[in-house]
Short mmCIF file of C-alpha atoms in Angstrom, two decimals:
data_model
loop_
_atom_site.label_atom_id
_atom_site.label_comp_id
_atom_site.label_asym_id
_atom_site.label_seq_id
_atom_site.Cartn_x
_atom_site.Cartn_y
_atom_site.Cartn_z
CA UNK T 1494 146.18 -142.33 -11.24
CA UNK T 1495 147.64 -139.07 -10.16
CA UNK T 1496 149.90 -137.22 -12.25
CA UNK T 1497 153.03 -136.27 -11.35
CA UNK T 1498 151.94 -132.59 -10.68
CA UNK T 1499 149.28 -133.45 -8.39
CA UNK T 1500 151.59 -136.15 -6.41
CA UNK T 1501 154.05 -132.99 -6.23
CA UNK T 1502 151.38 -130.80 -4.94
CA UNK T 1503 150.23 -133.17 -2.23
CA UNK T 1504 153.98 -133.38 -1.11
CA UNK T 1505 154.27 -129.90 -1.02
CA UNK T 1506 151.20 -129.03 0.81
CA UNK T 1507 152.10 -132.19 3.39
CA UNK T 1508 155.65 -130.09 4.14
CA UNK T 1509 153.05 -126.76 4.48
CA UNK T 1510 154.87 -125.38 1.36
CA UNK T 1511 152.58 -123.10 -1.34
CA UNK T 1512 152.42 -124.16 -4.96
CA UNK T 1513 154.39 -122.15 -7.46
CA UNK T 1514 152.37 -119.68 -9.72
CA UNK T 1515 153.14 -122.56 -12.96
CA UNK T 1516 151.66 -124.81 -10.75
CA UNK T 1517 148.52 -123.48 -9.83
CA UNK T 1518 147.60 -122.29 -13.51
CA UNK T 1519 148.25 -125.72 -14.60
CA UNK T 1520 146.09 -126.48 -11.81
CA UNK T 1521 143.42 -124.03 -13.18
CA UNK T 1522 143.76 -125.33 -16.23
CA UNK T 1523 142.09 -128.64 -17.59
CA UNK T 1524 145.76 -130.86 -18.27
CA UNK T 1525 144.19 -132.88 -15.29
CA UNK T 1526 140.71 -134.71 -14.89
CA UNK T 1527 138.76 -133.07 -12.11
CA UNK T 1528 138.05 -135.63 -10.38
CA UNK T 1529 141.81 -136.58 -10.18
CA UNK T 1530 142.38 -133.10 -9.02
CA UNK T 1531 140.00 -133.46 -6.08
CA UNK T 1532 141.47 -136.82 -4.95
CA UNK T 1533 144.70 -135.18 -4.99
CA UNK T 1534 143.34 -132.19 -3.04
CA UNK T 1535 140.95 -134.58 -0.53
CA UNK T 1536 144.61 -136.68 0.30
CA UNK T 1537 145.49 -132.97 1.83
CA UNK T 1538 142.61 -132.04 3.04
CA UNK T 1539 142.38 -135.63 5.01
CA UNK T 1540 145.84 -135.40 6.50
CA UNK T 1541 145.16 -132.34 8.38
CA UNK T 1542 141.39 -132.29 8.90
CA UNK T 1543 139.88 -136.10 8.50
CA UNK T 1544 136.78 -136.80 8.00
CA UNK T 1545 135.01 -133.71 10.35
CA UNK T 1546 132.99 -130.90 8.58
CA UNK T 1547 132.92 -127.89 10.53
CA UNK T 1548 129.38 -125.82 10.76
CA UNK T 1549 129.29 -122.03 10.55
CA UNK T 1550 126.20 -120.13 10.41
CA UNK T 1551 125.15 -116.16 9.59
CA UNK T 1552 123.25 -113.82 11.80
CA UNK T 1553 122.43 -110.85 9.49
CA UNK T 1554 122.65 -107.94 12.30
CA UNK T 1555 121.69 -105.09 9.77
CA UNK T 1556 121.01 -105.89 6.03
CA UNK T 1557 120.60 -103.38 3.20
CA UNK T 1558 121.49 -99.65 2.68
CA UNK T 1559 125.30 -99.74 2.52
CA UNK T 1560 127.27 -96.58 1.20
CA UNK T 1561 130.20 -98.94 -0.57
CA UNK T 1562 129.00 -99.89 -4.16
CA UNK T 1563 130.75 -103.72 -4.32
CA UNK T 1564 129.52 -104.71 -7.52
CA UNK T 1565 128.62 -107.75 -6.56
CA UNK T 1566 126.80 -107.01 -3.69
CA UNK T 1567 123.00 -106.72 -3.21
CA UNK T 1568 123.25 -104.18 -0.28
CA UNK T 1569 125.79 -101.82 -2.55
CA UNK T 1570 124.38 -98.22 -2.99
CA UNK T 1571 122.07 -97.57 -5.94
CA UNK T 1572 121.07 -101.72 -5.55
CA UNK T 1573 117.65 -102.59 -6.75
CA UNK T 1574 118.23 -106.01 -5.48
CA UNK T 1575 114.61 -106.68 -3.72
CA UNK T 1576 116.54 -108.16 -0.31
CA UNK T 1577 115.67 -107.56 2.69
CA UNK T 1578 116.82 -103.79 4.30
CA UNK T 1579 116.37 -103.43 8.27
CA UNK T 1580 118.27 -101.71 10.98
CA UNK T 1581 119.99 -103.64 13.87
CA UNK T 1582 118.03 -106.29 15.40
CA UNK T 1583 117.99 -106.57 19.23
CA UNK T 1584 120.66 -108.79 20.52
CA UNK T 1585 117.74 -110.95 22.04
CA UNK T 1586 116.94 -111.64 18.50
CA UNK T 1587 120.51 -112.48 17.64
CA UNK T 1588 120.97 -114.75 20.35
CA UNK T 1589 117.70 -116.69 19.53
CA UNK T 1590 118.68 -117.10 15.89
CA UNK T 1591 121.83 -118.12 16.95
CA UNK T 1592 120.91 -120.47 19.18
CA UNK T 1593 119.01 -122.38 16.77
CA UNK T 1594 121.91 -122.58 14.44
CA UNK T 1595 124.02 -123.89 17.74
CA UNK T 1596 121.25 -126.58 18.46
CA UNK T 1597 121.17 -127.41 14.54
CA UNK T 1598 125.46 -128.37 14.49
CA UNK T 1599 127.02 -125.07 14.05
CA UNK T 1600 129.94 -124.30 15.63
CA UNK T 1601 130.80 -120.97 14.55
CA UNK T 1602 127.96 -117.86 14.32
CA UNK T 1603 128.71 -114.80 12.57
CA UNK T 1604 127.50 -111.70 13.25
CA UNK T 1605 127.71 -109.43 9.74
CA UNK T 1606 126.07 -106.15 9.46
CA UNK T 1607 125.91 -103.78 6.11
CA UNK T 1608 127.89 -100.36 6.22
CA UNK T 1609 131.40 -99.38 5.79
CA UNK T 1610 132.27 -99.85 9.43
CA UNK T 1611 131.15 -99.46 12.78
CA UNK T 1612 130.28 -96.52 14.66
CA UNK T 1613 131.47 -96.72 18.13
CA UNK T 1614 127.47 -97.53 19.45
CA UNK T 1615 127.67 -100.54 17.14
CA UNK T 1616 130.25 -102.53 18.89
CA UNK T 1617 128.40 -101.64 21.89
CA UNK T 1618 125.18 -103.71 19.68
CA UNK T 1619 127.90 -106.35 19.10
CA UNK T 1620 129.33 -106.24 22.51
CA UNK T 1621 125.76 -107.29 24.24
CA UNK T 1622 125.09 -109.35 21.53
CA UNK T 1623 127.74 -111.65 22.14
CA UNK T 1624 127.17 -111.44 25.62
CA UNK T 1625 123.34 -112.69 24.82
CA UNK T 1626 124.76 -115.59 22.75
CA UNK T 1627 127.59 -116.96 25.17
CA UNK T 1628 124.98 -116.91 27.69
CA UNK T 1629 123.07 -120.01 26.63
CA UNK T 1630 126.48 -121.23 24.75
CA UNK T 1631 129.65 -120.06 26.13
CA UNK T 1632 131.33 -122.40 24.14
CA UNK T 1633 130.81 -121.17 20.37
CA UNK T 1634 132.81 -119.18 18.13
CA UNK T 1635 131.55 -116.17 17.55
CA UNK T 1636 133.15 -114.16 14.17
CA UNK T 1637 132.34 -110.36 13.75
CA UNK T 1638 132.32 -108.71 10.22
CA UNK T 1639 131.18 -105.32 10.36
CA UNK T 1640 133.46 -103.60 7.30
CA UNK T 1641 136.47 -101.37 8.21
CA UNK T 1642 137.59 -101.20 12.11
CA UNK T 1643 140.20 -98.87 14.33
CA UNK T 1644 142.27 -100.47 16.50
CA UNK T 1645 140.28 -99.73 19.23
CA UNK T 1646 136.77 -100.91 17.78
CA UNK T 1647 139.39 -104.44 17.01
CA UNK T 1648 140.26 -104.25 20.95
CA UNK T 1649 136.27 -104.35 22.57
CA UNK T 1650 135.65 -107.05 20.24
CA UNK T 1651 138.71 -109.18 21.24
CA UNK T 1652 137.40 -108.15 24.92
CA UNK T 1653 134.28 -108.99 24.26
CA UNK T 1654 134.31 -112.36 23.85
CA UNK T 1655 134.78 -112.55 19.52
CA UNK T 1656 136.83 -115.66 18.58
CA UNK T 1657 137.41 -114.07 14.93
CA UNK T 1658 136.80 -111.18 12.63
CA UNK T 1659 135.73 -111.64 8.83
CA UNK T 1660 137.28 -109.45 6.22
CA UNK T 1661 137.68 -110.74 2.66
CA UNK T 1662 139.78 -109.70 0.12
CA UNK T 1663 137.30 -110.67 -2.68
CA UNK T 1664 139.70 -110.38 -5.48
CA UNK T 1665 143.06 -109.82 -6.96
CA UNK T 1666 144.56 -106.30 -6.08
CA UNK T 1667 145.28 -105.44 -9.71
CA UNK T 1668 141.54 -105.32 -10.57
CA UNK T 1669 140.16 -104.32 -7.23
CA UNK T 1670 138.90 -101.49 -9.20
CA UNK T 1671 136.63 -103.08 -11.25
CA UNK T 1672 134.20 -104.17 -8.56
CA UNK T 1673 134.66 -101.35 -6.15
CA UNK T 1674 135.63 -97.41 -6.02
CA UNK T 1675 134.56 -96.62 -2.94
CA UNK T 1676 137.38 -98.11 -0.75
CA UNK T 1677 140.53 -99.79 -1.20
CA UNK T 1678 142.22 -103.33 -1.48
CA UNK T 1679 144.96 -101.95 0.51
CA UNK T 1680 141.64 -101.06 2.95
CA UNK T 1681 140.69 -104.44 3.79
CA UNK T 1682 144.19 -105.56 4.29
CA UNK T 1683 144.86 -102.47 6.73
CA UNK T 1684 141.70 -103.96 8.88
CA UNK T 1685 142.35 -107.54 8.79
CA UNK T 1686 145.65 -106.99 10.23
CA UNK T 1687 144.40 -104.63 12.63
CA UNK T 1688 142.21 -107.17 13.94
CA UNK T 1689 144.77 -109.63 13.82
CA UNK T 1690 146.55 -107.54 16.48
CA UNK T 1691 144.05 -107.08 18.23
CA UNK T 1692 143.84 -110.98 19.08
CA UNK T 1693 141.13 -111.93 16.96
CA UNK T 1694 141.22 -114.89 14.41
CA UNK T 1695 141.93 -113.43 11.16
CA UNK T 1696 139.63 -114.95 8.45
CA UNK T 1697 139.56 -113.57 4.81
CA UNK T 1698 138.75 -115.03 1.82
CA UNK T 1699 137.83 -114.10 -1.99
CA UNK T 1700 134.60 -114.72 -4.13
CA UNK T 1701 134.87 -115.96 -8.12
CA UNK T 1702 132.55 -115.59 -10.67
CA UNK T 1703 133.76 -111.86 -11.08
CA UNK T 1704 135.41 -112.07 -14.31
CA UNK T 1705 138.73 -112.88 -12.89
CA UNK T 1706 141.49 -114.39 -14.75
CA UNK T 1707 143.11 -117.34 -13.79
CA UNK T 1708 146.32 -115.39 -12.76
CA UNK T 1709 143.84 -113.33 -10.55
CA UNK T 1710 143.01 -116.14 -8.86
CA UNK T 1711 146.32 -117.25 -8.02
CA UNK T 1712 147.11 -113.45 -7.01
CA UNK T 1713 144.55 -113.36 -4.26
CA UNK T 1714 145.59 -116.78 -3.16
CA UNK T 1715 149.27 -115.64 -2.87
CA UNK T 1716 148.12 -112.35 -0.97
CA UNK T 1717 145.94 -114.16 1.51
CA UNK T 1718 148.68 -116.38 2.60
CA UNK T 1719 150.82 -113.06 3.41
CA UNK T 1720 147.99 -112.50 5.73
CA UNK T 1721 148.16 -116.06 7.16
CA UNK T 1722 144.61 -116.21 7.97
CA UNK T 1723 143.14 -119.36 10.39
CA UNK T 1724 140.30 -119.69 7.83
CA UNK T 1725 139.43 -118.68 3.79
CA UNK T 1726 135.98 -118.31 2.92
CA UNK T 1727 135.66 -119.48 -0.82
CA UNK T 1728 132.84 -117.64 -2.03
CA UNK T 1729 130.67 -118.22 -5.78
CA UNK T 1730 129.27 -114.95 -6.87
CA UNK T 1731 125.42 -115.20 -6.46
CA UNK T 1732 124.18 -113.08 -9.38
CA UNK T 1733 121.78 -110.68 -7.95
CA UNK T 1734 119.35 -108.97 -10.54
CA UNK T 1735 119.47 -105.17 -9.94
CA UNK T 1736 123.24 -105.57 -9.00
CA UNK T 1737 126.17 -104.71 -11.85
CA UNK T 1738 127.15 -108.24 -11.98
CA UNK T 1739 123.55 -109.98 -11.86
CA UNK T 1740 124.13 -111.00 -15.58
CA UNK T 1741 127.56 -112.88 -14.56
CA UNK T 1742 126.93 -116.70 -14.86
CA UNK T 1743 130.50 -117.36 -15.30
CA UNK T 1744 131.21 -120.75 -13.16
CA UNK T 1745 130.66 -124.42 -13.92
CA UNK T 1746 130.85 -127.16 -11.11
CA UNK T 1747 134.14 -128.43 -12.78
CA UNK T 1748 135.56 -124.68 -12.16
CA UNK T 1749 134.34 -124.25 -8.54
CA UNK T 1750 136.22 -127.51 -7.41
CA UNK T 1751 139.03 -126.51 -9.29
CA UNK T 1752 139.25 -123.12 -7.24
CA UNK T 1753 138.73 -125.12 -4.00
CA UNK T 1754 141.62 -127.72 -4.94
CA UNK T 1755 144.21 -124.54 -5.61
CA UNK T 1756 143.29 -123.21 -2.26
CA UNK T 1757 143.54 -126.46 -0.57
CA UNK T 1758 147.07 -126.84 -1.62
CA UNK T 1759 147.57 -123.17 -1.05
CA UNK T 1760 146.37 -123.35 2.80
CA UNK T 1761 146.88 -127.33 3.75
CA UNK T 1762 146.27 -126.69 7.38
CA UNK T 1763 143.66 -123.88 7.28
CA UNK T 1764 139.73 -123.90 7.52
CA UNK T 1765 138.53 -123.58 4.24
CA UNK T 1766 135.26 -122.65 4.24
CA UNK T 1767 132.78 -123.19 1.33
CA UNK T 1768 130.52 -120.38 1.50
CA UNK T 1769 128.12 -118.61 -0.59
CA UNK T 1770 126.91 -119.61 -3.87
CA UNK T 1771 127.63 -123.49 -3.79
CA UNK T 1772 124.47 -124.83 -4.39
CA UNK T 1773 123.78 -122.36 -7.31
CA UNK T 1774 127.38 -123.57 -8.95
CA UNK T 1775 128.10 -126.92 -7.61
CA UNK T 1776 124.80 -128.17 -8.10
CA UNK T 1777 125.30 -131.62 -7.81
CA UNK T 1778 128.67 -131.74 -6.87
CA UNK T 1779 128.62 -130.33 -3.70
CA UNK T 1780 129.13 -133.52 -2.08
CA UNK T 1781 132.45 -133.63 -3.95
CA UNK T 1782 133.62 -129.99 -2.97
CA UNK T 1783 133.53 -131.48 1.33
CA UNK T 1784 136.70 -133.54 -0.06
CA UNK T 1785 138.60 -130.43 -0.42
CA UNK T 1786 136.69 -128.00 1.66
CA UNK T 1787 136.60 -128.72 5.64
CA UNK T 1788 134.04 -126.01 6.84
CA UNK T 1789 130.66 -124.69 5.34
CA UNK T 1790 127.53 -122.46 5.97
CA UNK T 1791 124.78 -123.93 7.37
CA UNK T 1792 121.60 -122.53 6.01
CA UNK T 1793 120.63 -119.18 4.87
CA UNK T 1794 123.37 -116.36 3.86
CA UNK T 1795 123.01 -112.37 3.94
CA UNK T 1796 120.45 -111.48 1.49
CA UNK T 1797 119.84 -115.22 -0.06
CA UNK T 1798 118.51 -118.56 1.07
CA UNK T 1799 120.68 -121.45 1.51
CA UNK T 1800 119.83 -124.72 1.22
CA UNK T 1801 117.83 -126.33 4.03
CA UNK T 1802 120.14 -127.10 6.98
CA UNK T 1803 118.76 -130.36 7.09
CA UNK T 1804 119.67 -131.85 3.45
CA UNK T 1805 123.12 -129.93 4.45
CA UNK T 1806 123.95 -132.73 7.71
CA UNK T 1807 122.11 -135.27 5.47
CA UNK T 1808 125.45 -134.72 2.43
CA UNK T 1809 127.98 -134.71 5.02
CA UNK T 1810 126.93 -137.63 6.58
CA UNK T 1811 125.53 -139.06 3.17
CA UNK T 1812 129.25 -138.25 1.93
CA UNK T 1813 131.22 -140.06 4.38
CA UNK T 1814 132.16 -137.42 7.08
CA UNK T 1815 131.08 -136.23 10.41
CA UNK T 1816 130.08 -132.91 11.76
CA UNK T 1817 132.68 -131.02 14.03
CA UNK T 1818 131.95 -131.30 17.43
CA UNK T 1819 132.06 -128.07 19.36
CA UNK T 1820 135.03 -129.44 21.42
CA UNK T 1821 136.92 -130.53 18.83
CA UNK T 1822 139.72 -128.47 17.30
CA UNK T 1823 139.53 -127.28 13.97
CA UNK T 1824 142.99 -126.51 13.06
CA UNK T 1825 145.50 -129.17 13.63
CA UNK T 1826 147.86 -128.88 16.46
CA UNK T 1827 151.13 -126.39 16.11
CA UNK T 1828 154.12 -127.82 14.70
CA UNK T 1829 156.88 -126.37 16.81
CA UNK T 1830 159.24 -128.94 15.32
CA UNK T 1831 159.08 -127.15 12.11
CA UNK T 1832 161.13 -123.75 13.86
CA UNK T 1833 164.55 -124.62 13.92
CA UNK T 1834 166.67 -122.09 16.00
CA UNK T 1835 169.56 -121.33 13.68
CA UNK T 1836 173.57 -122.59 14.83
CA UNK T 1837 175.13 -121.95 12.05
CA UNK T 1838 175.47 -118.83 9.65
CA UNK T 1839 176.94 -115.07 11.15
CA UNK T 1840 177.41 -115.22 14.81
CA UNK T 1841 179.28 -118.73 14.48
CA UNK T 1842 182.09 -120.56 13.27
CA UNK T 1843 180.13 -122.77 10.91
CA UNK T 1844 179.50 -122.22 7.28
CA UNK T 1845 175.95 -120.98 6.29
CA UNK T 1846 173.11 -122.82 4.95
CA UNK T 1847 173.80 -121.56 1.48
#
């Protein structure tokens, strides 16, 4: 039976409103059962999603060899990570990997490539890539995340044809610091909302397994819904030897679905997307985590293998939900009754809403 803190939460995230800071450490904490917790959070996730499981999928454009040292990151500088390095692939390439993913379920395809940001010939790369892709499916997604971006580099891609652009914030701003030197928090917010001018469908999200305290997780929750993003990547740190947090095995199942719920509540009506590291940290549960997650990856990541797209349709479907059709919407409709033009106040003769 739910408490009365997880029947508050539900009613708060059915009204679209964000959980107070006391009630998402509470959530964090272990007062409630799990398994309570995700029924609350799967109530939430139901209302505004039902039983659908969208399919994303990764093209790694250019892997290896970054300048940035992200500590958790197996393409950082100075990584002795054994991944995979390579310059850009041919957009021929792209569009065949892509297309495999399409024919497999996915709706959305990535494009990522390693570096800081793009040089101008890049989003040329990017530009004929996606061009390549749309041929074959001109009905996919397509997300971009190529590191920091000008407003112009934002611009081609919107023109282009990109549905989104992927920029996470990775952790709270307060210890930023600790897992990178080379660039700024205040950095990746500068290009999400550049590319949220630009048109493109912002989508940021964190990764856990860092270290973080519970109060850092709420603080990058609270600073991604400034951002209002239309989808939040929930990442599990995948502990790369050769990498400065490869010795970081930090998460339990019960603490991943935790982190899910408080984002759940935290964006009620936005794609969140269980992303790298589940099957290393849910294990098991992963079937659980679709209850309060609405979007995964399908397949293989950046540097690491995911699990076999296969056994990933055969959980959905095995779990009671159906994959996301590419003409199906993934965020529910605007709610246009929730702006209410203000009558009374300054300006008129009635009192305010105080």
């Amino acid at each position: 039976m739910a408490s009365d803190l997880l029947n508050l939460l539900v009613d708060k995230a059915f009204r679209r409103e964000a959980p107070t800071r006391a009630e998402s450490l509470a959530l964090l904490g272990e007062s409630e059962a799990v398994i309570d917790v995700v029924a609350a959070g799967a109530r939430v996730r139901r209302e505004f999603f039902g039983d659908r499981v969208k399919l994303n999928t990764i093209v790694n454009m250019k892997s290896g060899l970054c300048p940035e040292d992200c500590g958790y990151c197996s393409q950082r500088l100075g990584s002795g990570a054994g991944v995979l390095k390579y310059s850009w692939i041919t957009s021929e390439r792209a569009a065949e990997i892509a297309g495999d993913a399409v024919r497999a379920g996915a709706k959305r395809v990535c494009l990522v490539a390693s570096g800081r940001g793009p040089a101008d010939r890049d989003i040329a790369r990017i530009e004929n890539t996606i061009t390549a892709i749309k041929a074959d499916h001109p009905q996919v997604e397509i997300c971009a995340c190529l590191g920091f971006l000008s407003d112009d580099q934002a611009e081609r891609l919107a023109a282009a044809g990109a549905h989104a652009y992927s920029h996470n914030l990775n952790t709270a701003e307060a210890r930023y610091a600790d897992i990178c030197t080379t660039h700024t928090f205040g950095d990746r917010v500068d290009t999400l909302r550049r590319a949220t001018a630009a048109g493109l469908s912002p989508c940021s999200g964190a990764i856990f397994g860092m270290g973080e305290s519970d109060d850092d997780i709420v603080d990058v929750a609270l600073a991604l819904r400034e951002l209002d993003p239309d989808s939040v990547p929930i990442n599990f740190l995948i502990p790369f030897d050769g990498t400065p947090l490869g010795t970081r095995w930090d998460l339990t199942p019960d603490r991943c679905l935790r982190i899910l719920a408080l984002f759940r509540f935290h964006f009620p009506d936005v794609e969140v997307r269980l992303a790298g590291g589940r099957e290393i940290h849910l294990r098991s549960q992963q079937p659980l985590a679709l209850h309060l997650a609405n979007s995964i990856f399908l397949g293989d990541y950046l540097t690491s293998e995911g699990q076999p797209g296969a056994d990933d349709r055969r959980m959905i479907t095995d779990a009671g939900f159906t994959i996301e059709g590419v003409d199906d919407p993934t965020l529910p409709p605007a709610r246009h009754d929730l702006v209410a033009i203000r009558r009374r106040g300054a300006g008129t003769a009635l009192r305010p809403n105080a």
